[in-house]
mmCIF file of C-alpha atoms and ligand atoms in Angstrom:
data_model
loop_
_atom_site.group_PDB
_atom_site.id
_atom_site.type_symbol
_atom_site.label_atom_id
_atom_site.label_comp_id
_atom_site.label_asym_id
_atom_site.label_seq_id
_atom_site.Cartn_x
_atom_site.Cartn_y
_atom_site.Cartn_z
ATOM 1 C CA MET A 1 94.394 98.119 120.262
ATOM 2 C CA SER A 2 96.688 100.066 117.887
ATOM 3 C CA PHE A 3 99.924 98.573 116.557
ATOM 4 C CA ALA A 4 101.832 100.942 118.868
ATOM 5 C CA ASP A 5 99.799 99.652 121.830
ATOM 6 C CA TRP A 6 100.370 96.101 120.637
ATOM 7 C CA LYS A 7 104.124 96.662 120.603
ATOM 8 C CA ILE A 8 103.969 98.060 124.121
ATOM 9 C CA LYS A 9 101.786 95.221 125.386
ATOM 10 C CA THR A 10 103.985 92.512 123.896
ATOM 11 C CA GLY A 11 107.185 94.401 124.728
ATOM 12 C CA GLY A 12 110.094 92.496 123.343
ATOM 13 C CA ALA A 13 108.720 89.154 124.365
ATOM 14 C CA GLN A 14 108.652 86.765 121.471
ATOM 15 C CA THR A 15 105.214 85.260 121.676
ATOM 16 C CA PRO A 16 105.282 81.726 120.290
ATOM 17 C CA ALA A 17 104.656 81.141 116.601
ATOM 18 C CA HIS A 18 101.242 79.913 115.471
ATOM 19 C CA GLY A 19 100.147 78.872 112.006
ATOM 20 C CA ASP A 20 97.991 81.972 111.728
ATOM 21 C CA SER A 21 100.579 84.537 112.803
ATOM 22 C CA ARG A 22 103.639 86.259 111.432
ATOM 23 C CA LEU A 23 106.202 88.824 112.529
ATOM 24 C CA VAL A 24 105.077 92.359 111.674
ATOM 25 C CA LEU A 25 107.555 95.209 111.424
ATOM 26 C CA SER A 26 105.119 98.070 111.084
ATOM 27 C CA ILE A 27 101.601 99.103 110.174
ATOM 28 C CA THR A 28 101.303 102.518 108.543
ATOM 29 C CA ARG A 29 97.926 104.118 107.904
ATOM 30 C CA MET A 30 96.835 106.351 105.040
ATOM 31 C CA THR A 31 99.802 105.821 102.744
ATOM 32 C CA ILE A 32 99.480 107.094 99.175
ATOM 33 C CA HIS A 33 102.353 105.396 97.314
ATOM 34 C CA ASN A 34 101.398 101.759 97.676
ATOM 35 C CA GLY A 35 98.642 101.325 95.133
ATOM 36 C CA PRO A 36 95.399 103.171 94.379
ATOM 37 C CA GLY A 37 93.729 105.388 96.992
ATOM 38 C CA MET A 38 94.748 105.660 100.622
ATOM 39 C CA ARG A 39 96.086 102.414 101.958
ATOM 40 C CA THR A 40 97.162 100.762 105.164
ATOM 41 C CA LEU A 41 100.653 99.352 104.619
ATOM 42 C CA ILE A 42 101.728 96.262 106.568
ATOM 43 C CA LEU A 43 105.419 95.322 106.533
ATOM 44 C CA PHE A 44 106.275 91.724 107.374
ATOM 45 C CA LYS A 45 109.638 90.349 108.411
ATOM 46 C CA GLY A 46 111.471 87.802 106.244
ATOM 47 C CA CYS A 47 112.658 87.995 102.645
ATOM 48 C CA PRO A 48 114.249 85.480 100.227
ATOM 49 C CA LEU A 49 116.318 88.258 98.627
ATOM 50 C CA HIS A 50 119.140 90.326 100.086
ATOM 51 C CA CYS A 51 119.417 93.278 97.699
ATOM 52 C CA ILE A 52 122.553 95.294 98.288
ATOM 53 C CA TRP A 53 120.491 98.498 98.174
ATOM 54 C CA CYS A 54 117.765 97.241 100.563
ATOM 55 C CA SER A 55 116.402 100.217 102.507
ATOM 56 C CA THR A 56 114.715 98.044 105.142
ATOM 57 C CA PRO A 57 117.463 95.690 106.342
ATOM 58 C CA GLU A 58 115.395 94.941 109.438
ATOM 59 C CA SER A 59 112.891 93.204 107.140
ATOM 60 C CA GLN A 60 115.310 90.559 105.835
ATOM 61 C CA LYS A 61 115.593 88.124 108.754
ATOM 62 C CA THR A 62 112.712 86.011 110.001
ATOM 63 C CA LYS A 63 113.437 86.605 113.691
ATOM 64 C CA PRO A 64 112.928 89.684 115.877
ATOM 65 C CA GLU A 65 115.979 91.944 116.173
ATOM 66 C CA LEU A 66 117.073 94.651 118.587
ATOM 67 C CA GLY A 67 117.473 98.109 117.072
ATOM 68 C CA VAL A 68 119.920 100.329 118.979
ATOM 69 C CA TYR A 69 119.970 104.132 118.639
ATOM 70 C CA PRO A 70 122.894 105.569 120.662
ATOM 71 C CA MET A 71 122.041 109.129 119.550
ATOM 72 C CA LYS A 72 118.739 108.931 121.438
ATOM 73 C CA CYS A 73 120.299 107.465 124.592
ATOM 74 C CA ILE A 74 120.285 109.837 127.586
ATOM 75 C CA ARG A 75 122.718 107.557 129.495
ATOM 76 C CA CYS A 76 120.384 106.957 132.421
ATOM 77 C CA GLY A 77 121.671 103.374 132.712
ATOM 78 C CA ASP A 78 118.196 101.936 133.493
ATOM 79 C CA CYS A 79 118.580 99.216 130.875
ATOM 80 C CA ILE A 80 121.793 97.763 132.305
ATOM 81 C CA PRO A 81 120.452 96.021 135.452
ATOM 82 C CA VAL A 82 117.371 94.611 133.712
ATOM 83 C CA CYS A 83 119.358 92.832 130.991
ATOM 84 C CA PRO A 84 119.470 89.133 131.966
ATOM 85 C CA THR A 85 122.531 88.415 129.823
ATOM 86 C CA LYS A 86 124.587 91.503 130.747
ATOM 87 C CA ALA A 87 124.715 92.495 127.096
ATOM 88 C CA ILE A 88 124.457 96.272 127.635
ATOM 89 C CA SER A 89 127.180 98.689 128.648
ATOM 90 C CA LEU A 90 127.918 102.402 128.384
ATOM 91 C CA PRO A 91 131.680 102.590 127.688
ATOM 92 C CA ASP A 92 132.693 106.254 127.470
ATOM 93 C CA GLY A 93 128.966 107.093 127.736
ATOM 94 C CA LYS A 94 128.084 105.358 124.466
ATOM 95 C CA LEU A 95 125.216 102.878 124.465
ATOM 96 C CA THR A 96 126.668 99.526 123.387
ATOM 97 C CA VAL A 97 124.970 96.129 123.040
ATOM 98 C CA ASN A 98 126.957 92.928 122.747
ATOM 99 C CA ARG A 99 124.827 91.138 120.164
ATOM 100 C CA SER A 100 126.477 87.790 120.784
ATOM 101 C CA LEU A 101 124.982 87.919 124.310
ATOM 102 C CA CYS A 102 121.627 89.539 123.474
ATOM 103 C CA ASN A 103 118.678 87.136 123.214
ATOM 104 C CA VAL A 104 116.258 89.876 122.077
ATOM 105 C CA CYS A 105 114.095 89.474 125.181
ATOM 106 C CA GLY A 106 113.078 93.148 125.064
ATOM 107 C CA LYS A 107 113.428 93.839 128.797
ATOM 108 C CA CYS A 108 115.691 96.797 128.046
ATOM 109 C CA VAL A 109 113.138 98.248 125.614
ATOM 110 C CA ASP A 110 110.478 98.191 128.313
ATOM 111 C CA VAL A 111 112.501 100.457 130.627
ATOM 112 C CA CYS A 112 113.978 102.844 128.066
ATOM 113 C CA ASN A 113 111.902 106.022 128.092
ATOM 114 C CA ALA A 114 114.192 107.646 125.529
ATOM 115 C CA LYS A 115 113.256 105.050 122.879
ATOM 116 C CA ALA A 116 116.926 104.338 122.239
ATOM 117 C CA LEU A 117 116.146 100.628 121.974
ATOM 118 C CA GLU A 118 113.515 98.934 119.854
ATOM 119 C CA ILE A 119 112.357 95.408 119.108
ATOM 120 C CA MET A 120 111.945 94.999 115.372
ATOM 121 C CA GLY A 121 109.290 92.377 114.652
ATOM 122 C CA HIS A 122 106.146 91.663 116.693
ATOM 123 C CA ARG A 123 104.058 88.575 116.136
ATOM 124 C CA MET A 124 100.452 89.255 115.132
ATOM 125 C CA THR A 125 97.619 86.943 114.185
ATOM 126 C CA ILE A 126 95.366 87.242 111.151
ATOM 127 C CA THR A 127 92.472 88.268 113.385
ATOM 128 C CA GLN A 128 94.536 91.058 114.934
ATOM 129 C CA LEU A 129 95.697 92.294 111.523
ATOM 130 C CA VAL A 130 92.195 92.325 110.075
ATOM 131 C CA THR A 131 90.911 94.194 113.135
ATOM 132 C CA GLU A 132 93.681 96.754 112.727
ATOM 133 C CA VAL A 133 93.094 97.237 109.000
ATOM 134 C CA LYS A 134 89.321 97.510 109.344
ATOM 135 C CA LYS A 135 89.716 100.623 111.479
ATOM 136 C CA ASP A 136 90.214 102.647 108.302
ATOM 137 C CA GLU A 137 87.374 101.147 106.244
ATOM 138 C CA ILE A 138 85.805 104.573 105.794
ATOM 139 C CA VAL A 139 89.085 105.898 104.368
ATOM 140 C CA TYR A 140 89.247 103.042 101.873
ATOM 141 C CA LYS A 141 85.668 103.629 100.833
ATOM 142 C CA TYR A 142 86.077 107.297 99.988
ATOM 143 C CA SER A 143 89.592 107.076 98.516
ATOM 144 C CA HIS A 144 89.120 103.750 96.674
ATOM 145 C CA GLY A 145 91.995 102.384 98.739
ATOM 146 C CA GLY A 146 92.561 99.314 100.886
ATOM 147 C CA VAL A 147 95.407 97.338 102.399
ATOM 148 C CA THR A 148 98.814 96.629 100.869
ATOM 149 C CA ILE A 149 100.960 93.882 102.340
ATOM 150 C CA SER A 150 104.699 94.306 101.916
ATOM 151 C CA GLY A 151 107.969 93.586 103.691
ATOM 152 C CA GLY A 152 110.305 91.883 103.506
ATOM 153 C CA GLU A 153 108.351 89.521 101.331
ATOM 154 C CA PRO A 154 104.641 89.332 102.175
ATOM 155 C CA LEU A 155 104.321 85.955 100.403
ATOM 156 C CA PHE A 156 107.342 84.449 102.181
ATOM 157 C CA ASP A 157 104.896 82.231 104.110
ATOM 158 C CA THR A 158 102.387 81.541 101.349
ATOM 159 C CA GLU A 159 99.914 79.668 103.542
ATOM 160 C CA PHE A 160 99.734 82.571 105.998
ATOM 161 C CA ALA A 161 99.454 85.076 103.129
ATOM 162 C CA LEU A 162 96.634 83.129 101.515
ATOM 163 C CA ASN A 163 94.651 82.992 104.759
ATOM 164 C CA LEU A 164 95.291 86.673 105.467
ATOM 165 C CA LEU A 165 94.201 87.745 101.987
ATOM 166 C CA LYS A 166 91.084 85.579 102.260
ATOM 167 C CA ALA A 167 90.269 87.230 105.584
ATOM 168 C CA PHE A 168 90.658 90.730 104.102
ATOM 169 C CA LYS A 169 88.451 89.783 101.163
ATOM 170 C CA ALA A 170 85.807 88.363 103.485
ATOM 171 C CA GLU A 171 85.593 91.889 104.931
ATOM 172 C CA GLY A 172 85.357 93.451 101.466
ATOM 173 C CA ILE A 173 88.772 95.104 101.672
ATOM 174 C CA ASN A 174 90.739 95.880 98.494
ATOM 175 C CA THR A 175 94.069 94.018 98.619
ATOM 176 C CA GLY A 176 97.475 94.859 97.149
ATOM 177 C CA VAL A 177 100.610 92.719 97.426
ATOM 178 C CA ASP A 178 104.049 94.331 97.135
ATOM 179 C CA THR A 179 106.225 91.374 96.149
ATOM 180 C CA CYS A 180 109.721 90.602 94.918
ATOM 181 C CA GLY A 181 108.114 87.747 92.954
ATOM 182 C CA GLU A 182 110.492 85.072 94.277
ATOM 183 C CA VAL A 183 107.687 82.763 95.378
ATOM 184 C CA PRO A 184 107.017 79.141 94.339
ATOM 185 C CA TRP A 185 104.142 79.162 91.828
ATOM 186 C CA LYS A 186 102.442 76.435 93.844
ATOM 187 C CA GLY A 187 102.132 78.911 96.732
ATOM 188 C CA LEU A 188 101.533 82.036 94.656
ATOM 189 C CA GLU A 189 98.786 80.717 92.389
ATOM 190 C CA PRO A 190 96.090 80.151 95.067
ATOM 191 C CA THR A 191 96.490 83.749 96.301
ATOM 192 C CA LEU A 192 95.508 85.234 92.932
ATOM 193 C CA LEU A 193 91.791 84.915 93.650
ATOM 194 C CA TYR A 194 92.195 87.253 96.630
ATOM 195 C CA VAL A 195 94.601 89.868 95.221
ATOM 196 C CA ASP A 196 93.320 93.031 93.528
ATOM 197 C CA PHE A 197 96.764 94.039 92.259
ATOM 198 C CA PHE A 198 100.455 93.370 92.655
ATOM 199 C CA LEU A 199 103.309 95.837 93.044
ATOM 200 C CA TRP A 200 105.952 93.694 91.299
ATOM 201 C CA ASP A 201 109.659 94.465 91.601
ATOM 202 C CA ILE A 202 111.920 93.899 88.613
ATOM 203 C CA LYS A 203 115.418 94.659 89.778
ATOM 204 C CA HIS A 204 117.523 93.477 86.832
ATOM 205 C CA MET A 205 116.785 91.647 83.583
ATOM 206 C CA ASP A 206 120.095 89.795 83.442
ATOM 207 C CA PRO A 207 119.884 86.606 85.579
ATOM 208 C CA GLU A 208 123.565 86.678 86.548
ATOM 209 C CA GLN A 209 123.535 90.356 87.509
ATOM 210 C CA HIS A 210 120.287 89.769 89.403
ATOM 211 C CA LYS A 211 121.908 86.978 91.366
ATOM 212 C CA LYS A 212 124.960 89.103 92.095
ATOM 213 C CA LEU A 213 122.865 92.007 93.376
ATOM 214 C CA THR A 214 120.066 90.190 95.216
ATOM 215 C CA GLY A 215 121.318 86.681 95.938
ATOM 216 C CA VAL A 216 118.906 84.906 93.562
ATOM 217 C CA SER A 217 118.385 84.580 89.804
ATOM 218 C CA ASN A 218 115.444 86.450 88.226
ATOM 219 C CA LYS A 219 114.096 83.378 86.414
ATOM 220 C CA LEU A 220 111.257 82.547 88.813
ATOM 221 C CA ILE A 221 110.419 86.236 89.289
ATOM 222 C CA LEU A 222 109.974 86.804 85.557
ATOM 223 C CA SER A 223 108.113 83.563 84.892
ATOM 224 C CA ASN A 224 105.751 84.312 87.799
ATOM 225 C CA ALA A 225 105.104 87.822 86.448
ATOM 226 C CA LYS A 226 104.130 86.348 83.086
ATOM 227 C CA ALA A 227 101.860 83.764 84.718
ATOM 228 C CA VAL A 228 100.139 86.399 86.890
ATOM 229 C CA ALA A 229 99.626 88.644 83.856
ATOM 230 C CA ALA A 230 98.125 85.698 81.983
ATOM 231 C CA ARG A 231 95.531 85.481 84.783
ATOM 232 C CA ASN A 232 94.796 89.169 84.213
ATOM 233 C CA VAL A 233 95.681 90.322 87.736
ATOM 234 C CA PRO A 234 96.771 93.998 87.521
ATOM 235 C CA LEU A 235 100.523 94.533 87.796
ATOM 236 C CA TYR A 236 102.325 97.708 88.815
ATOM 237 C CA ILE A 237 105.930 97.041 87.787
ATOM 238 C CA ARG A 238 108.444 98.633 90.161
ATOM 239 C CA ILE A 239 112.046 99.353 89.205
ATOM 240 C CA PRO A 240 114.408 100.428 91.997
ATOM 241 C CA LEU A 241 116.938 102.684 90.278
ATOM 242 C CA ILE A 242 120.437 102.217 91.654
ATOM 243 C CA PRO A 243 123.161 104.203 89.882
ATOM 244 C CA GLY A 244 125.714 101.980 88.204
ATOM 245 C CA TYR A 245 123.961 98.767 89.229
ATOM 246 C CA ASN A 246 120.765 98.443 87.208
ATOM 247 C CA ASP A 247 120.179 101.792 85.499
ATOM 248 C CA SER A 248 122.008 101.232 82.205
ATOM 249 C CA GLU A 249 119.897 102.194 79.206
ATOM 250 C CA GLU A 250 120.180 98.585 78.033
ATOM 251 C CA ASN A 251 118.673 97.235 81.260
ATOM 252 C CA ILE A 252 115.950 99.887 81.439
ATOM 253 C CA ARG A 253 114.944 99.110 77.855
ATOM 254 C CA ALA A 254 114.995 95.348 78.505
ATOM 255 C CA THR A 255 112.743 95.878 81.553
ATOM 256 C CA CYS A 256 110.351 98.013 79.500
ATOM 257 C CA GLU A 257 110.280 95.446 76.693
ATOM 258 C CA PHE A 258 109.414 92.738 79.203
ATOM 259 C CA SER A 259 106.801 94.913 80.951
ATOM 260 C CA ARG A 260 104.944 95.870 77.811
ATOM 261 C CA GLY A 261 104.592 92.169 77.033
ATOM 262 C CA LEU A 262 102.560 91.708 80.230
ATOM 263 C CA ALA A 263 98.888 92.062 79.307
ATOM 264 C CA SER A 264 97.770 93.253 82.738
ATOM 265 C CA VAL A 265 100.431 95.897 83.367
ATOM 266 C CA VAL A 266 98.916 99.120 84.743
ATOM 267 C CA GLN A 267 102.031 101.271 85.025
ATOM 268 C CA VAL A 268 105.752 101.222 85.680
ATOM 269 C CA ASP A 269 106.929 102.868 88.897
ATOM 270 C CA ILE A 270 110.534 104.035 88.947
ATOM 271 C CA MET A 271 111.990 104.322 92.417
ATOM 272 C CA PRO A 272 115.217 106.352 92.497
ATOM 273 C CA LEU A 273 117.888 105.585 95.093
ATOM 274 C CA HIS A 274 117.616 107.264 98.494
ATOM 275 C CA HIS A 275 119.690 106.775 101.609
ATOM 276 C CA LEU A 276 116.864 106.818 104.161
ATOM 277 C CA GLY A 277 117.651 103.247 105.207
ATOM 278 C CA LYS A 278 121.179 104.010 106.426
ATOM 279 C CA ALA A 279 120.057 104.751 109.989
ATOM 280 C CA ARG A 280 118.458 101.308 110.151
ATOM 281 C CA TYR A 281 121.728 99.622 109.155
ATOM 282 C CA ASP A 282 123.412 101.634 111.919
ATOM 283 C CA SER A 283 120.769 100.549 114.429
ATOM 284 C CA LEU A 284 121.524 96.889 113.625
ATOM 285 C CA ASP A 285 125.305 97.420 113.641
ATOM 286 C CA ARG A 286 125.372 96.445 109.972
ATOM 287 C CA MET A 287 127.434 98.029 107.235
ATOM 288 C CA TYR A 288 125.438 100.046 104.700
ATOM 289 C CA PRO A 289 126.723 98.579 101.415
ATOM 290 C CA ILE A 290 126.022 101.554 99.150
ATOM 291 C CA ALA A 291 127.033 104.466 101.378
ATOM 292 C CA GLY A 292 128.357 107.323 99.305
ATOM 293 C CA LEU A 293 126.514 106.382 96.127
ATOM 294 C CA ALA A 294 125.424 109.664 94.547
ATOM 295 C CA LEU A 295 121.724 110.423 94.226
ATOM 296 C CA TYR A 296 120.098 111.091 90.851
ATOM 297 C CA SER A 297 119.612 114.526 89.399
ATOM 298 C CA ASP A 298 116.071 115.456 88.362
ATOM 299 C CA GLU A 299 117.236 115.418 84.732
ATOM 300 C CA ALA A 300 118.543 111.856 84.990
ATOM 301 C CA ILE A 301 115.277 110.598 86.495
ATOM 302 C CA LEU A 302 113.215 112.361 83.855
ATOM 303 C CA GLY A 303 115.453 110.852 81.149
ATOM 304 C CA ILE A 304 114.664 107.346 82.444
ATOM 305 C CA LYS A 305 110.968 108.216 82.693
ATOM 306 C CA HIS A 306 110.999 109.254 79.038
ATOM 307 C CA ILE A 307 112.583 105.939 78.037
ATOM 308 C CA VAL A 308 109.829 104.039 79.867
ATOM 309 C CA GLU A 309 107.116 106.170 78.267
ATOM 310 C CA SER A 310 108.612 105.606 74.809
ATOM 311 C CA TYR A 311 107.414 101.986 75.196
ATOM 312 C CA GLY A 312 103.822 103.174 75.562
ATOM 313 C CA LEU A 313 103.901 102.506 79.299
ATOM 314 C CA LYS A 314 102.568 104.884 81.946
ATOM 315 C CA CYS A 315 105.490 105.809 84.196
ATOM 316 C CA VAL A 316 105.263 107.194 87.721
ATOM 317 C CA ILE A 317 108.242 108.419 89.763
ATOM 318 C CA GLN A 318 107.812 107.088 93.296
ATOM 319 C CA ALA A 319 109.522 108.728 96.237
HETATM 320 S S1 SF4 B 1 117.492 102.990 129.259
HETATM 321 FE FE1 SF4 B 1 117.579 103.923 127.230
HETATM 322 S S2 SF4 B 1 118.308 106.006 127.605
HETATM 323 FE FE2 SF4 B 1 118.772 104.826 129.473
HETATM 324 S S3 SF4 B 1 120.891 104.093 129.162
HETATM 325 FE FE3 SF4 B 1 119.520 102.489 128.414
HETATM 326 S S4 SF4 B 1 119.298 102.934 126.202
HETATM 327 FE FE4 SF4 B 1 120.126 104.771 127.164
HETATM 328 S S1 SF4 B 2 116.960 92.585 124.409
HETATM 329 FE FE1 SF4 B 2 119.114 91.976 124.553
HETATM 330 S S2 SF4 B 2 120.144 93.757 125.396
HETATM 331 FE FE2 SF4 B 2 117.957 94.030 125.783
HETATM 332 S S3 SF4 B 2 117.609 93.168 127.811
HETATM 333 FE FE3 SF4 B 2 117.206 91.526 126.377
HETATM 334 S S4 SF4 B 2 119.165 90.439 126.184
HETATM 335 FE FE4 SF4 B 2 119.597 92.441 127.121
#
């Protein structure tokens, strides 16, 4: 069964939690920006950080959420009678959901042929995830790819992550972990045996600024990065570039200085601001905190790339 089929089969129903399952936001096949080769990318729900520039706000909470897309609504009204809590209305023809009434049961999603409603977060077991990922084994073989787990924070539930990574490894699948690094070492350390590489975010080198922008200090993130490097697990450092927030030359240089001190660093990915996540904030009725922030010029991005390279680090601009 594909992930799309799985979503249809489970509808919005929140199947009960088990120790070997976690809420999945999406599974995307044949991605090329999430580590070497072609990779299946799994996004999990739940994150310890709340970055003000987060482009996947639906990944932050640990519960399923209802995404609402009024622009897709054809105003058929089919969703209104099926809603058990009377949360849906069409005032002036505009699809409106009263979130204080909605219990995210998903009954409205099941009847909406226009896909104007969506449950974000479907519980999947390790067995189901491995089955899904194995479908592209041939692609991994010929592209030297594999699976990358991301989110949200893929290590948010370290016991689940450890068992999932073990299961992938048992099938001979190359494993990447895209992490914010805010994970207790006690939970992170056992996973290292089953991780081929990390994509490791460094969002700001100043602990106070980091806390202001993400909700947590960077102390654990940086100490974990050093400890992982000491175990010689390959690290792809990722810097989200947000104009005026973390892109000062001083901060870029401090990040480069830190990165070149990590023995296992493979490259530094710079990830310039985009506004592709705005529609997702809208769908959750949340304010997009950095609306209106200007995008980078090509020259500005290249200037930052040159700074990174001046530290002897390979630098890749990621879309
Ligand atoms: S079922 Fe879908 S298209 Fe019809 S009114 Fe509800 S949200 Fe709109
Ligand atoms: S998900 Fe929310 S809005 Fe949709 S039917 Fe269930 S309670 Fe109503």
